[in-house]
PDB file of C-alpha atoms and ligand atoms in Angstrom:
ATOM      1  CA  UNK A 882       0.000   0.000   0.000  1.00 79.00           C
ATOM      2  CA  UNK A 883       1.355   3.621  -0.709  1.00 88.00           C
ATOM      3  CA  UNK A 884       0.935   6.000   1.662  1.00 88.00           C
ATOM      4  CA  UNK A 885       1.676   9.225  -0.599  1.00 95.00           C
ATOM      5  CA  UNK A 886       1.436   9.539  -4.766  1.00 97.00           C
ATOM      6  CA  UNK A 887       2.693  12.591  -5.558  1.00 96.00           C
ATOM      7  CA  UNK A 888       2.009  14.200  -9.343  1.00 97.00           C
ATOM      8  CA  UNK A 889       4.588  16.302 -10.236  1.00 94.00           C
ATOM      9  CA  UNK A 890       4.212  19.383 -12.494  1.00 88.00           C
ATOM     10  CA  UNK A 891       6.163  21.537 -14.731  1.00 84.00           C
ATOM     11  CA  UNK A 892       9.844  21.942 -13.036  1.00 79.00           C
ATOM     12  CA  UNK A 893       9.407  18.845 -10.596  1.00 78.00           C
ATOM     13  CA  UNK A 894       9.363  15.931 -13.360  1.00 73.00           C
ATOM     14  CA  UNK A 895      11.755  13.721 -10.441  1.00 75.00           C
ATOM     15  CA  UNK A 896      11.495  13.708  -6.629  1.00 78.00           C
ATOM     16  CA  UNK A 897      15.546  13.326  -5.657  1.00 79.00           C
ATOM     17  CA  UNK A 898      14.700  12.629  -1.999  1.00 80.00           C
ATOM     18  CA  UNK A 899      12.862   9.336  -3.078  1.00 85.00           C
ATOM     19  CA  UNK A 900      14.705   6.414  -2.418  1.00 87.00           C
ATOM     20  CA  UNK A 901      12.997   4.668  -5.675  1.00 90.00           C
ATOM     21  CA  UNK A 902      12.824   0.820  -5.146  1.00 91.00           C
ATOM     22  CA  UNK A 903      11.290   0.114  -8.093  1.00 94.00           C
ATOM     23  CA  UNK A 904       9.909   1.849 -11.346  1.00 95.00           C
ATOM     24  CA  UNK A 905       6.283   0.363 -12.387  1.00 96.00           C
ATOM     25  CA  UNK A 906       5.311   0.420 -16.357  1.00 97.00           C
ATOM     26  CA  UNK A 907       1.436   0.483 -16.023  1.00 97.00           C
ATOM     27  CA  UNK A 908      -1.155  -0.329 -19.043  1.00 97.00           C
ATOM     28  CA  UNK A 909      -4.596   1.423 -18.151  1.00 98.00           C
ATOM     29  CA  UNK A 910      -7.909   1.004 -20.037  1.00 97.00           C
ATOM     30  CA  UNK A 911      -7.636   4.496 -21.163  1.00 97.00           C
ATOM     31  CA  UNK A 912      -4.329   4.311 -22.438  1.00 98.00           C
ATOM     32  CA  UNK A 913      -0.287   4.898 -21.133  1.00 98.00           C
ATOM     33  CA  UNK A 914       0.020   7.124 -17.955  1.00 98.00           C
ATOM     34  CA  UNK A 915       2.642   9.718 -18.767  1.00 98.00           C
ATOM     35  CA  UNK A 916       5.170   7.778 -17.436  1.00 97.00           C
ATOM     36  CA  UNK A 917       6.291   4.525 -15.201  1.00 97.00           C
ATOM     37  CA  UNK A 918       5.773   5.025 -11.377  1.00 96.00           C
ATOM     38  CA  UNK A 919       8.661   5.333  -9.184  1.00 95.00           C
ATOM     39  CA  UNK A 920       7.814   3.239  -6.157  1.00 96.00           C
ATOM     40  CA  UNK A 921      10.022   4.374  -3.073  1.00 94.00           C
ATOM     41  CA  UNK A 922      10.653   5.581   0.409  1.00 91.00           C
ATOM     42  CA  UNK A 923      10.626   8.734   1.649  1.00 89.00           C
ATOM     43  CA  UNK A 924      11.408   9.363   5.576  1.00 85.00           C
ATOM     44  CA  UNK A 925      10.267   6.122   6.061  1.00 87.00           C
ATOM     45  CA  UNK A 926       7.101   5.709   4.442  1.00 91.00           C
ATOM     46  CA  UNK A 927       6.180   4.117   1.043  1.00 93.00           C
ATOM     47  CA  UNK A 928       5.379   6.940  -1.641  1.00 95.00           C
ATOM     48  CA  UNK A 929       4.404   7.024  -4.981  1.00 96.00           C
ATOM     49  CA  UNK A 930       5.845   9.936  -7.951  1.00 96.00           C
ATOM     50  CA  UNK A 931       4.228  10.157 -11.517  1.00 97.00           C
ATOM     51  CA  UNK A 932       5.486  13.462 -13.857  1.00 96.00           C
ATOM     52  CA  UNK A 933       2.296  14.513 -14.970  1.00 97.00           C
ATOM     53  CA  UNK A 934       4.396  15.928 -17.927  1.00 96.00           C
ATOM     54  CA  UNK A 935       6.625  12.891 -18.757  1.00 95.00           C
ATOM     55  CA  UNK A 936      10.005  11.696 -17.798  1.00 91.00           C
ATOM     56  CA  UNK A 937      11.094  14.399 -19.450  1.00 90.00           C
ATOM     57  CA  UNK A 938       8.624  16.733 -19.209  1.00 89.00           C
ATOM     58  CA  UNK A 939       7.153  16.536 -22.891  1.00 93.00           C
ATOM     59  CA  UNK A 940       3.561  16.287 -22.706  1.00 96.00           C
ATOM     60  CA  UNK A 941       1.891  19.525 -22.763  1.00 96.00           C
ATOM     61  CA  UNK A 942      -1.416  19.778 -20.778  1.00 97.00           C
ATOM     62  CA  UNK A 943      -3.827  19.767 -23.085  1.00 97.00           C
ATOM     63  CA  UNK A 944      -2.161  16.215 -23.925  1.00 97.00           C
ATOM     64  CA  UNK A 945      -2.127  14.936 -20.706  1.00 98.00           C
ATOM     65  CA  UNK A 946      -3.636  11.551 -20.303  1.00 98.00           C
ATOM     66  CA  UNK A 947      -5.606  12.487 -17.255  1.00 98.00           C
ATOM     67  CA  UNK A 948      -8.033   9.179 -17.022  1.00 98.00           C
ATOM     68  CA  UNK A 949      -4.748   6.789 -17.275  1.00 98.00           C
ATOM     69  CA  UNK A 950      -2.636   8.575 -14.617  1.00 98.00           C
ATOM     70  CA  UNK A 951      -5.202   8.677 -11.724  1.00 98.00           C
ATOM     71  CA  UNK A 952      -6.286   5.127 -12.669  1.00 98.00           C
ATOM     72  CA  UNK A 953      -2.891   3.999 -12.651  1.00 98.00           C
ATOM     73  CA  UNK A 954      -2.422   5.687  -8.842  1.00 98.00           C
ATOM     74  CA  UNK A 955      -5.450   3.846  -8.150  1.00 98.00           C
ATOM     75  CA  UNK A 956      -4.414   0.566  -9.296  1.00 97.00           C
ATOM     76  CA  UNK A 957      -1.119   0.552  -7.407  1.00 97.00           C
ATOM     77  CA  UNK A 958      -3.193   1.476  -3.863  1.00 96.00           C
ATOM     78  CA  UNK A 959      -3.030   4.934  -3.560  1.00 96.00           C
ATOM     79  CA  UNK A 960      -5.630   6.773  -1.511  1.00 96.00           C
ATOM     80  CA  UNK A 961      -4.212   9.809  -1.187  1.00 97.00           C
ATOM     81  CA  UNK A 962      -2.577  12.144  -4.107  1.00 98.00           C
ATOM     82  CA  UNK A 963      -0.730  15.276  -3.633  1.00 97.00           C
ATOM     83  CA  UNK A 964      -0.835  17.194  -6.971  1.00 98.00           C
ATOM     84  CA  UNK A 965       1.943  19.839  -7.588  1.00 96.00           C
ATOM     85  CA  UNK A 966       1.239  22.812  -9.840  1.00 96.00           C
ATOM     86  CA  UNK A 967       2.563  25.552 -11.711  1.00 95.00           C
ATOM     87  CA  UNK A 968       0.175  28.725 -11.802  1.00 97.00           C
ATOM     88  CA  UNK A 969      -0.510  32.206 -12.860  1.00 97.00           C
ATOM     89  CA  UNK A 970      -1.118  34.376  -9.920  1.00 98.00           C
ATOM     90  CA  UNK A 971      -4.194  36.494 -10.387  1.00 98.00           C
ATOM     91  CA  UNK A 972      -5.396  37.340  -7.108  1.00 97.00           C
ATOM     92  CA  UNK A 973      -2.899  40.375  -5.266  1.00 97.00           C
ATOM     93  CA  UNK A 974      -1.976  37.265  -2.398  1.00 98.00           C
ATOM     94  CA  UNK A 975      -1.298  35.303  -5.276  1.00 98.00           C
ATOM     95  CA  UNK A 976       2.542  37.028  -5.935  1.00 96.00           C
ATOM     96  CA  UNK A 977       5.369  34.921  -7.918  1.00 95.00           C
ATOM     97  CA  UNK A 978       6.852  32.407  -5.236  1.00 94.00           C
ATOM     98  CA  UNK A 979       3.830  32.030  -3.326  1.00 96.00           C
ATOM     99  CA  UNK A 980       2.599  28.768  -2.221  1.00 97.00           C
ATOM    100  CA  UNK A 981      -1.053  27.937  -1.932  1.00 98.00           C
ATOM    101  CA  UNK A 982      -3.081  25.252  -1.137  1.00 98.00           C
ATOM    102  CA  UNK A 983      -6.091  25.510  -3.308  1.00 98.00           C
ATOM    103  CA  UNK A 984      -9.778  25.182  -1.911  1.00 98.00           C
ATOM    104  CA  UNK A 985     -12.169  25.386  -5.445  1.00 98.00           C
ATOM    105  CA  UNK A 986     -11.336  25.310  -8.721  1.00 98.00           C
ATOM    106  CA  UNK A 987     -13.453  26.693 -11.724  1.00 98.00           C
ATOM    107  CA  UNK A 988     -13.165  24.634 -15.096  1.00 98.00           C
ATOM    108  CA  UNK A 989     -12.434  26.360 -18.576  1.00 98.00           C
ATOM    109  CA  UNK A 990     -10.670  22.970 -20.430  1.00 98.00           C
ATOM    110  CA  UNK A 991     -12.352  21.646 -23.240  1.00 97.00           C
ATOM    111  CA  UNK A 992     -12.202  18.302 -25.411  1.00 96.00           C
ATOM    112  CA  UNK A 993     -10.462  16.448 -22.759  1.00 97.00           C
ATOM    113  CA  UNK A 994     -10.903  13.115 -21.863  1.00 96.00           C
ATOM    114  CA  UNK A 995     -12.395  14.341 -18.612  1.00 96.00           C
ATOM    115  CA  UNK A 996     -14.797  11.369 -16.855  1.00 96.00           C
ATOM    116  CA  UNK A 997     -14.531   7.659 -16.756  1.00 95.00           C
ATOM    117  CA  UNK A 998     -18.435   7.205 -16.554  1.00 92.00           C
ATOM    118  CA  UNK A 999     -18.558   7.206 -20.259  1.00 86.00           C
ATOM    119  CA  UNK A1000     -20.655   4.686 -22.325  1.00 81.00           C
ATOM    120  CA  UNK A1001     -23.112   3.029 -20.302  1.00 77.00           C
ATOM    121  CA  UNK A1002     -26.225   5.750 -18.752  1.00 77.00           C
ATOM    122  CA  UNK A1003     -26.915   3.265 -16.285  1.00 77.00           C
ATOM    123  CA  UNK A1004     -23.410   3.405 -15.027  1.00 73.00           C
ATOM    124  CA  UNK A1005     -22.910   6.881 -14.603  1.00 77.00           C
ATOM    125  CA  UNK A1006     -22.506   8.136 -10.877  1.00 82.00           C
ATOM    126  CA  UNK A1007     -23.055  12.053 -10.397  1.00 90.00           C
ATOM    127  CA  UNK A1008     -19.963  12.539  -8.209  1.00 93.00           C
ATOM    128  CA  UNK A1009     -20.563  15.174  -5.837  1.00 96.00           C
ATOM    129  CA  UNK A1010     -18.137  18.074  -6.592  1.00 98.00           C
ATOM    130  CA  UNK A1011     -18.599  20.659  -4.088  1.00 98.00           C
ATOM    131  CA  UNK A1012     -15.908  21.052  -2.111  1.00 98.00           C
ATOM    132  CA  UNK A1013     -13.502  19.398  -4.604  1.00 98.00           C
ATOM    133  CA  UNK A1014     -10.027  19.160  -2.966  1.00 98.00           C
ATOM    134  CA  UNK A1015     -10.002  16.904  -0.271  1.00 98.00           C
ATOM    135  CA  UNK A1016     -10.258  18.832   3.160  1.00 98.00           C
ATOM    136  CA  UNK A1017      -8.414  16.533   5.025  1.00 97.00           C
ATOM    137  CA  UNK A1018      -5.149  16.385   2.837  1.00 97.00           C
ATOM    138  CA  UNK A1019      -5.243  20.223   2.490  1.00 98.00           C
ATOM    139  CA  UNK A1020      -5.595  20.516   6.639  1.00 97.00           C
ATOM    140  CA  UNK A1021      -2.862  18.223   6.522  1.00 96.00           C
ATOM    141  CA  UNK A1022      -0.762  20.278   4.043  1.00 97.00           C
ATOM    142  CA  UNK A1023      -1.868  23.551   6.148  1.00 97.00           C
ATOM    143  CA  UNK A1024      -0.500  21.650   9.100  1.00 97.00           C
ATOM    144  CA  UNK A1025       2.570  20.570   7.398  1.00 96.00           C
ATOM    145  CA  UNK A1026       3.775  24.042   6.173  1.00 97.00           C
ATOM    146  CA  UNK A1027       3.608  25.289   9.911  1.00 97.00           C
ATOM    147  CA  UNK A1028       5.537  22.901  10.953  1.00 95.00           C
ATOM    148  CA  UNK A1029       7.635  23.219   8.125  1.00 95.00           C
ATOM    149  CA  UNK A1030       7.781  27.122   8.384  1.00 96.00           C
ATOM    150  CA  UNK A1031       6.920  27.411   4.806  1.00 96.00           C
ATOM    151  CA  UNK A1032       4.820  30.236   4.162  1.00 96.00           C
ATOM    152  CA  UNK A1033       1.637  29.032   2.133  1.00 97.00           C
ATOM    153  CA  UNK A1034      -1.830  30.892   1.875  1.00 98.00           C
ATOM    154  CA  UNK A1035      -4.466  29.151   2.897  1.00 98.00           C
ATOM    155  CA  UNK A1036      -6.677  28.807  -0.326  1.00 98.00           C
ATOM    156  CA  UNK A1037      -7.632  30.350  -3.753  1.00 98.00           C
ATOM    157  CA  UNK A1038      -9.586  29.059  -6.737  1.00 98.00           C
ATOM    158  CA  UNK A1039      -7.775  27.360  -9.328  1.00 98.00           C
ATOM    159  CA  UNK A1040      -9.153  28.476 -12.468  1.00 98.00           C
ATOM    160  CA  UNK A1041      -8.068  25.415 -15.379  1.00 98.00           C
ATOM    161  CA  UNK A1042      -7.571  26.860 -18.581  1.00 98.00           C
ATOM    162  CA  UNK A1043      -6.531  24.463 -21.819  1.00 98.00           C
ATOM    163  CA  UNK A1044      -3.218  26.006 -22.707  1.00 95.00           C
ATOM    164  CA  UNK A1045      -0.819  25.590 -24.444  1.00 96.00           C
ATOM    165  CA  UNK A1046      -1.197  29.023 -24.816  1.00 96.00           C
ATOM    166  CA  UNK A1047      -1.320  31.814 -22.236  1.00 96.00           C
ATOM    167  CA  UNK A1048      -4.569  33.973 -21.275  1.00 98.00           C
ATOM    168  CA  UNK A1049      -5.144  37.109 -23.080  1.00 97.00           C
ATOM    169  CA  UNK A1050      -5.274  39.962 -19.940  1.00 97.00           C
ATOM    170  CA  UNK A1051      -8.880  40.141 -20.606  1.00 98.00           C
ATOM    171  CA  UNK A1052      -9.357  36.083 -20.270  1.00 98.00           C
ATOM    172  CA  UNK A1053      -7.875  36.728 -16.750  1.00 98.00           C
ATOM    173  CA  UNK A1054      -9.861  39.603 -15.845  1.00 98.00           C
ATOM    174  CA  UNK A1055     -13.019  37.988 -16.412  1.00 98.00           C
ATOM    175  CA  UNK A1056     -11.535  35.067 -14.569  1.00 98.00           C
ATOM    176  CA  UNK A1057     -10.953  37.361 -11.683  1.00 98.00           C
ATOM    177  CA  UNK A1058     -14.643  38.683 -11.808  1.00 98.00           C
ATOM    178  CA  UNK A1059     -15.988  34.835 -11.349  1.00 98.00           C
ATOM    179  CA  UNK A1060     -13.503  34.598  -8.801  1.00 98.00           C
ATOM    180  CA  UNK A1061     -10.513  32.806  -9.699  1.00 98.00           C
ATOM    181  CA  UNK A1062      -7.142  33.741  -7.925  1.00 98.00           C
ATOM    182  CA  UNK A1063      -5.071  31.782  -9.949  1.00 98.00           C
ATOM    183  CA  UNK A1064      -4.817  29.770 -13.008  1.00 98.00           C
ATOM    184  CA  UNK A1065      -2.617  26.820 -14.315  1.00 98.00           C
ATOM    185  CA  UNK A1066      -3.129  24.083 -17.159  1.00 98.00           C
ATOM    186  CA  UNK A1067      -3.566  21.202 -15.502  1.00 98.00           C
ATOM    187  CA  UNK A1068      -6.172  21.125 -12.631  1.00 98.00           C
ATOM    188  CA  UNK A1069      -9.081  20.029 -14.502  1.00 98.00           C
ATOM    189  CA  UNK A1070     -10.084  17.369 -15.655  1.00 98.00           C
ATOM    190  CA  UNK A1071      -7.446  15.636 -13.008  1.00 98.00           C
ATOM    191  CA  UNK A1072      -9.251  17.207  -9.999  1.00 98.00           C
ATOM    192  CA  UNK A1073     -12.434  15.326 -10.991  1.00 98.00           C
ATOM    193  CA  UNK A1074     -11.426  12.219 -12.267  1.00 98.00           C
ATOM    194  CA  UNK A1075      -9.431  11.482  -8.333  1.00 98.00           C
ATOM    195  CA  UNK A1076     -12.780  12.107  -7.086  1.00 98.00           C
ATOM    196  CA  UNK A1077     -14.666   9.729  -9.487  1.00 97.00           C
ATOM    197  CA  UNK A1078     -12.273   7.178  -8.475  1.00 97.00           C
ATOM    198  CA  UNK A1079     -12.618   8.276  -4.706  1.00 97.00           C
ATOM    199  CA  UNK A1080      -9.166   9.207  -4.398  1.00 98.00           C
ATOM    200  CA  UNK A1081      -8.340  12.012  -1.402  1.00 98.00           C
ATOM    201  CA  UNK A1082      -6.563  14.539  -3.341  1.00 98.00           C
ATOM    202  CA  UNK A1083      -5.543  17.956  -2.931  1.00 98.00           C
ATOM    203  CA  UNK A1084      -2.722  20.217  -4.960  1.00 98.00           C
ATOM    204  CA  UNK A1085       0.107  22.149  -4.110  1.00 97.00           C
ATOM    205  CA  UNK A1086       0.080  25.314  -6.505  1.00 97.00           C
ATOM    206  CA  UNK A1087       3.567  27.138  -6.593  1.00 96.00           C
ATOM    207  CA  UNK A1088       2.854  30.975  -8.426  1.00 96.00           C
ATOM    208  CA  UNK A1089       5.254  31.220 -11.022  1.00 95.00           C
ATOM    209  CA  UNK A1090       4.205  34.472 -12.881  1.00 96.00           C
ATOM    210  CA  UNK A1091       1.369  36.996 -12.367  1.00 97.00           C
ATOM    211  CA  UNK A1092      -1.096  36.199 -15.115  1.00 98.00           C
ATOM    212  CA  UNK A1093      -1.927  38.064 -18.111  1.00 98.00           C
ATOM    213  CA  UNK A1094      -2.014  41.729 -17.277  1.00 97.00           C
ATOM    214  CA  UNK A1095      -1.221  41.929 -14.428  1.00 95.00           C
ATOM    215  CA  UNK A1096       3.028  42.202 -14.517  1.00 91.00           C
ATOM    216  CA  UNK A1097       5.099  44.401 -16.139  1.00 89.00           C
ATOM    217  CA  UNK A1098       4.995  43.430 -19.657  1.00 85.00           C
ATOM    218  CA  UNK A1099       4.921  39.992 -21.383  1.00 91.00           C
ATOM    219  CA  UNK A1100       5.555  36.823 -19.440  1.00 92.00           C
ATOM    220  CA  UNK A1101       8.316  34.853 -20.295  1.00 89.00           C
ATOM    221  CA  UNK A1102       9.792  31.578 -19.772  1.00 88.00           C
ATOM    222  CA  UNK A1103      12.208  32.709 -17.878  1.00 89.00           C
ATOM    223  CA  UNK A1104      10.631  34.085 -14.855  1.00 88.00           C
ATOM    224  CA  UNK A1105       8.351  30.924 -14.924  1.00 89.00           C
ATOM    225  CA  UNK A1106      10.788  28.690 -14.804  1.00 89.00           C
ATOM    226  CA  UNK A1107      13.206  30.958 -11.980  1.00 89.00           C
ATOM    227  CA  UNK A1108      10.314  31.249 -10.090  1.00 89.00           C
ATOM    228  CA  UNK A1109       9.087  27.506 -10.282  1.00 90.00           C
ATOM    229  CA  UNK A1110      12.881  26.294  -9.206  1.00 87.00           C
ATOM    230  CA  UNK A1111      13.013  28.203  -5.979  1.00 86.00           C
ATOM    231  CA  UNK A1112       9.014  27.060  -5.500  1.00 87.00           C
ATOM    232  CA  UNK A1113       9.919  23.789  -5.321  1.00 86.00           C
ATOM    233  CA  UNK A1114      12.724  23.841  -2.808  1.00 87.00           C
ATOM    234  CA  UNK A1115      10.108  24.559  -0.232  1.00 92.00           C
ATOM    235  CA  UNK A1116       7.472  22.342  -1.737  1.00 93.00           C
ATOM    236  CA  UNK A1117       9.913  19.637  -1.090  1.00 91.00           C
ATOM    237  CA  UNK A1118      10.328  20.542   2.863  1.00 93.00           C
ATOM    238  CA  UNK A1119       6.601  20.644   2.472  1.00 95.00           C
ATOM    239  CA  UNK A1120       6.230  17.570   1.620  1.00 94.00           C
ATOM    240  CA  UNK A1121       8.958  15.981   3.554  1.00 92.00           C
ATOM    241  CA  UNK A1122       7.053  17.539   6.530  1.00 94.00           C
ATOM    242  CA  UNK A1123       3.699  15.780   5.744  1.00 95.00           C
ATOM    243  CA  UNK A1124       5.284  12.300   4.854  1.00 92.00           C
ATOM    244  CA  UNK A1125       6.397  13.148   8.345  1.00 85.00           C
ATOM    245  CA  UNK A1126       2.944  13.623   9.705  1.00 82.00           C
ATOM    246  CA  UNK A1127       1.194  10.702   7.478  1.00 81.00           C
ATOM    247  CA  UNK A1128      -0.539   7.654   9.623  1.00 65.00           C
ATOM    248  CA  UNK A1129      -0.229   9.556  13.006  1.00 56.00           C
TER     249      UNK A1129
HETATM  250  N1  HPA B1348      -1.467  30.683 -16.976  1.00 91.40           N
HETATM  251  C1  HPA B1348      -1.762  29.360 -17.097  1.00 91.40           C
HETATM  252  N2  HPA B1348      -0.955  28.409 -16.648  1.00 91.40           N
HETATM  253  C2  HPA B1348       0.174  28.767 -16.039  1.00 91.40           C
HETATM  254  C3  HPA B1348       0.542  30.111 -15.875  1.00 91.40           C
HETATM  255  C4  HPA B1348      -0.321  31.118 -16.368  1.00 91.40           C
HETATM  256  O1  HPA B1348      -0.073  32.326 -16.259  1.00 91.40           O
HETATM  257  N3  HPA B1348       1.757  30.119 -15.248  1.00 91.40           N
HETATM  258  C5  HPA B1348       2.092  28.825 -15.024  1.00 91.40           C
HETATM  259  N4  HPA B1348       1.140  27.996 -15.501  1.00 91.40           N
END
């Protein structure tokens, strides 16, 4: 049984402080995950890592195959899923290098394979969607920052878009007005399909830009990617903290 999968986004495609054990090629109904899962320890407990953008971080998001990576976590015993993320900060808390742990999420992907309740009309389950992060990971992330001292803001809403590209400054503004405080590639359909498969999962978004508009100037790789590098430095003592906490 794993105690902790961990998806890693853009800038996190390995976890060094994983002892791997073992690297698992898994064959899904819906198709190849984005890459074999490293099986491993980390401060003593068993945890799972899948790069949500390939080994080597070549599948853009709109090519993500959503349905095969969360069913794959399923099938090796996951319960729990942490889900890292690169985002646009919108919201004025939301400045390059912040941390934040999500609590909604508003959906603007399209044509993705987003549901596995598919075919049969009889088999389709409604999944409730309200609150759509899991509470209890995200206390436990809140929990594990403090102890961690890594600043994090408690919250936001994650608004999805489909990429590749990024948002015009008007996209984001009307974003903003239905309430979104940041935005990233990758949260939908993921988000939805853990839930269908009644996964606990919550994300870990690290700001690496302002969005559209809302900088000085054009956004460019460069920042994203300076910004991303130092995020994950503390998402890694975040999560070393909460493997900590896990099972107690
Ligand atoms: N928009 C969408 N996705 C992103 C952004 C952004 O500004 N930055 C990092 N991922």
């Amino acid at each position: 049984m794993t105690d902790l999968a961990i998806i890693g986004g853009s800038g996190f495609s390995r976890l060094e402080e994983l002892e791997i054990t073992r690297r698992e090629v898994i064959h899904t109904p819906y198709g190849e995950p984005s890459a074999p899962i490293s099986h491993g320890t980390f401060k003593e407990r068993k945890v799972a890592f899948l790069p949500r953008h390939g080994t080597a971080h070549t599948i853009p998001p709109h090519k993500v195959n959503y349905r095969a990576n969360i069913w794959a976590l399923k099938h090796i015993g996951a319960r729990r899923i942490v889900a890292i993320a690169a985002v646009g900060g919108i919201g004025p808390e939301m400045a390059p290098g912040v941390i934040a742990i999500p609590e909604q999420i508003i959906d603007y992907t399209h044509g993705r394979d987003h549901t596995y309740f598919e075919h049969d009309l009889s088999q389709v389950t409604h999944i409730d969607f309200t609150h759509p992060y899991s509470e209890k990971i995200r206390q436990r992330l809140l929990k594990a920052a403090k102890a961690a001292k890594v600043p994090v803001v408690a919250g936001g809403v994650y608004g999805a878009t489909q990429g590749p590209r990024l948002e015009t400054a008007m996209e984001i503004n009307r974003m903003e007005r239905d309430g979104c405080t940041l935005v990233g590639m990758t949260g939908m359909p993921e988000t939805a399909l853990a839930r269908e498969l009644g996964l606990d999962y919550a994300c870990c978004a690290v700001v690496a830009n302002w969005a559209a508009g809302r900088g000085d100037g054009p956004i460019s790789m460069k920042e994203i990617e300076g910004h991303i590098g130092r995020g994950m430095e503390q998402i890694i003592s975040l999560i070393e903290a909460l493997v900590g906490e896990l099972g107690r």
